[in-house]
Structure formats: C-alpha cells, structure tokens
C-alpha cells in the first residue's frame, strides 16, 4: 500500500509542479480539494488566499516556462500516515526560493492538497 500511495502522491506533486511551472490551470486545479487554504510569506509579507484565488493568479501571470526559467522544482520528502500525508517541496521560480509544505488527504481513493503553507527563503 505504501508504494501505491507514494506513487500517487508523486504524480499529484508532478501535476502541481507542472501546473505552476507551465501555467497549466487544469492540471493545477486537479491537485486541490474544495478551495483549500494557502498561507505563507513572501519576503516577510503575509500571504493568504484560497486555492481558487491562487489558481486564478497563476492563470493571469507569465509562467516560469514562458520566462525561459529552468525547471528546478523537487520533492524533498513525503511522510504518509494512513489517509493523510505531508509533502515538503523546494519550488524555486520567478526569482523566489520557495519551500512548500502540502497537507494531503486521500479522499474517495484520490490524494488531494487540502492545505498549503509556504515561505520564501533568501
């Protein structure tokens, strides 16, 4: 079961990465569950949006791919316990050095992001 779950979570995170890197909104929408909250800070400024508002922002900006950035996003670690999991990611893009923690839950046999917290580290 662990192998199946880690494979499914890696696919979810790949869709998340590709969604934000290429501006693939459908792929990004498929990752989040029901308007999940997103909290973080960007250069010390607090950030709070729903996943719907976040995805709208991604749709209305130039993608890192359009800006000819290199794809350097990676999974640092995944911790799974039953039907919940936490994924720690490094997401460098658009001149920022982001670290994301994604709270995941298996809902109707599919892994979804139910909350995201992130920070920019200089």
XYZ file of C-alpha atoms in Angstrom:
122
model
C 0.000 0.000 0.000
C 2.847 2.407 0.807
C 4.319 2.014 -2.680
C 0.930 2.749 -4.285
C 0.432 5.806 -2.091
C 3.909 7.240 -2.680
C 3.494 6.759 -6.446
C 0.096 8.515 -6.365
C 1.493 11.382 -4.255
C 4.490 11.783 -6.567
C 2.066 12.028 -9.507
C -0.009 14.644 -7.649
C 3.119 16.684 -6.889
C 4.301 16.354 -10.506
C 0.936 17.741 -11.653
C 1.272 20.544 -9.086
C 4.795 21.404 -10.282
C 3.797 21.305 -13.954
C 0.666 23.320 -13.258
C 2.592 26.201 -11.699
C 5.652 25.954 -13.977
C 3.786 25.773 -17.294
C 0.641 27.640 -16.242
C -1.453 24.502 -16.798
C -4.541 25.527 -14.854
C -6.495 22.290 -15.405
C -3.600 20.261 -14.028
C -3.250 22.610 -11.060
C -6.995 22.569 -10.297
C -6.934 18.763 -10.229
C -4.465 18.860 -7.316
C -6.521 20.857 -4.804
C -9.569 19.867 -2.793
C -12.528 22.277 -2.485
C -10.961 25.703 -2.230
C -8.097 24.660 0.050
C -6.447 27.431 2.105
C -2.980 28.680 1.213
C -0.887 30.520 3.805
C 2.630 31.811 3.541
C 5.001 34.697 3.440
C 6.795 36.359 0.582
C 9.804 38.403 1.688
C 8.221 38.745 5.136
C 4.794 39.836 3.866
C 1.895 37.608 4.932
C 0.014 35.836 2.166
C -3.393 34.184 2.395
C -5.571 33.024 -0.477
C -7.927 30.240 -1.340
C -6.668 27.732 -3.878
C -9.210 29.142 -6.353
C -7.769 32.663 -5.998
C -4.222 31.273 -6.189
C -5.011 29.369 -9.394
C -6.584 32.494 -10.887
C -3.321 34.327 -10.138
C -1.317 31.595 -11.869
C -3.627 31.884 -14.888
C -3.024 35.647 -15.096
C 0.771 35.704 -14.844
C 3.573 34.709 -17.164
C 4.647 31.177 -16.384
C 8.239 30.371 -15.404
C 8.394 28.341 -18.626
C 7.316 31.375 -20.699
C 10.068 33.352 -18.970
C 12.617 30.695 -20.054
C 13.382 29.619 -16.471
C 14.901 26.210 -15.783
C 12.687 23.646 -14.082
C 14.365 23.044 -10.713
C 11.402 22.052 -8.536
C 11.803 18.911 -6.445
C 10.308 16.818 -3.686
C 12.397 16.976 -0.510
C 10.338 14.451 1.424
C 6.966 12.805 1.902
C 5.521 11.477 5.161
C 2.442 9.233 4.921
C 0.295 8.101 7.835
C -2.872 6.252 6.840
C -5.020 8.553 4.693
C -3.015 11.717 5.405
C 0.383 12.854 4.200
C 2.740 15.820 4.224
C 4.949 16.707 1.270
C 7.911 19.083 1.629
C 8.908 20.700 -1.668
C 11.564 23.062 -2.997
C 9.952 25.355 -5.576
C 12.444 27.900 -6.968
C 10.742 30.102 -9.568
C 10.074 33.674 -10.654
C 13.088 34.934 -8.710
C 11.936 33.349 -5.441
C 13.273 30.444 -3.417
C 10.048 28.874 -2.149
C 9.618 25.943 0.189
C 6.130 24.441 0.281
C 4.519 22.094 2.766
C 1.467 20.425 1.286
C -1.073 18.753 3.565
C -2.595 15.875 1.656
C -5.607 13.679 2.307
C -6.849 10.642 0.437
C -10.457 11.457 -0.444
C -12.554 8.933 -2.378
C -9.352 6.991 -3.110
C -7.565 10.031 -4.591
C -4.855 12.178 -2.986
C -5.660 15.910 -2.843
C -3.999 19.008 -1.405
C -6.201 20.186 1.464
C -3.855 22.973 2.632
C -0.621 24.587 1.525
C 1.831 26.607 3.595
C 4.947 28.117 2.108
C 7.790 30.533 2.668
C 10.393 32.323 0.591
C 13.935 31.829 1.893
C 16.687 34.145 0.705
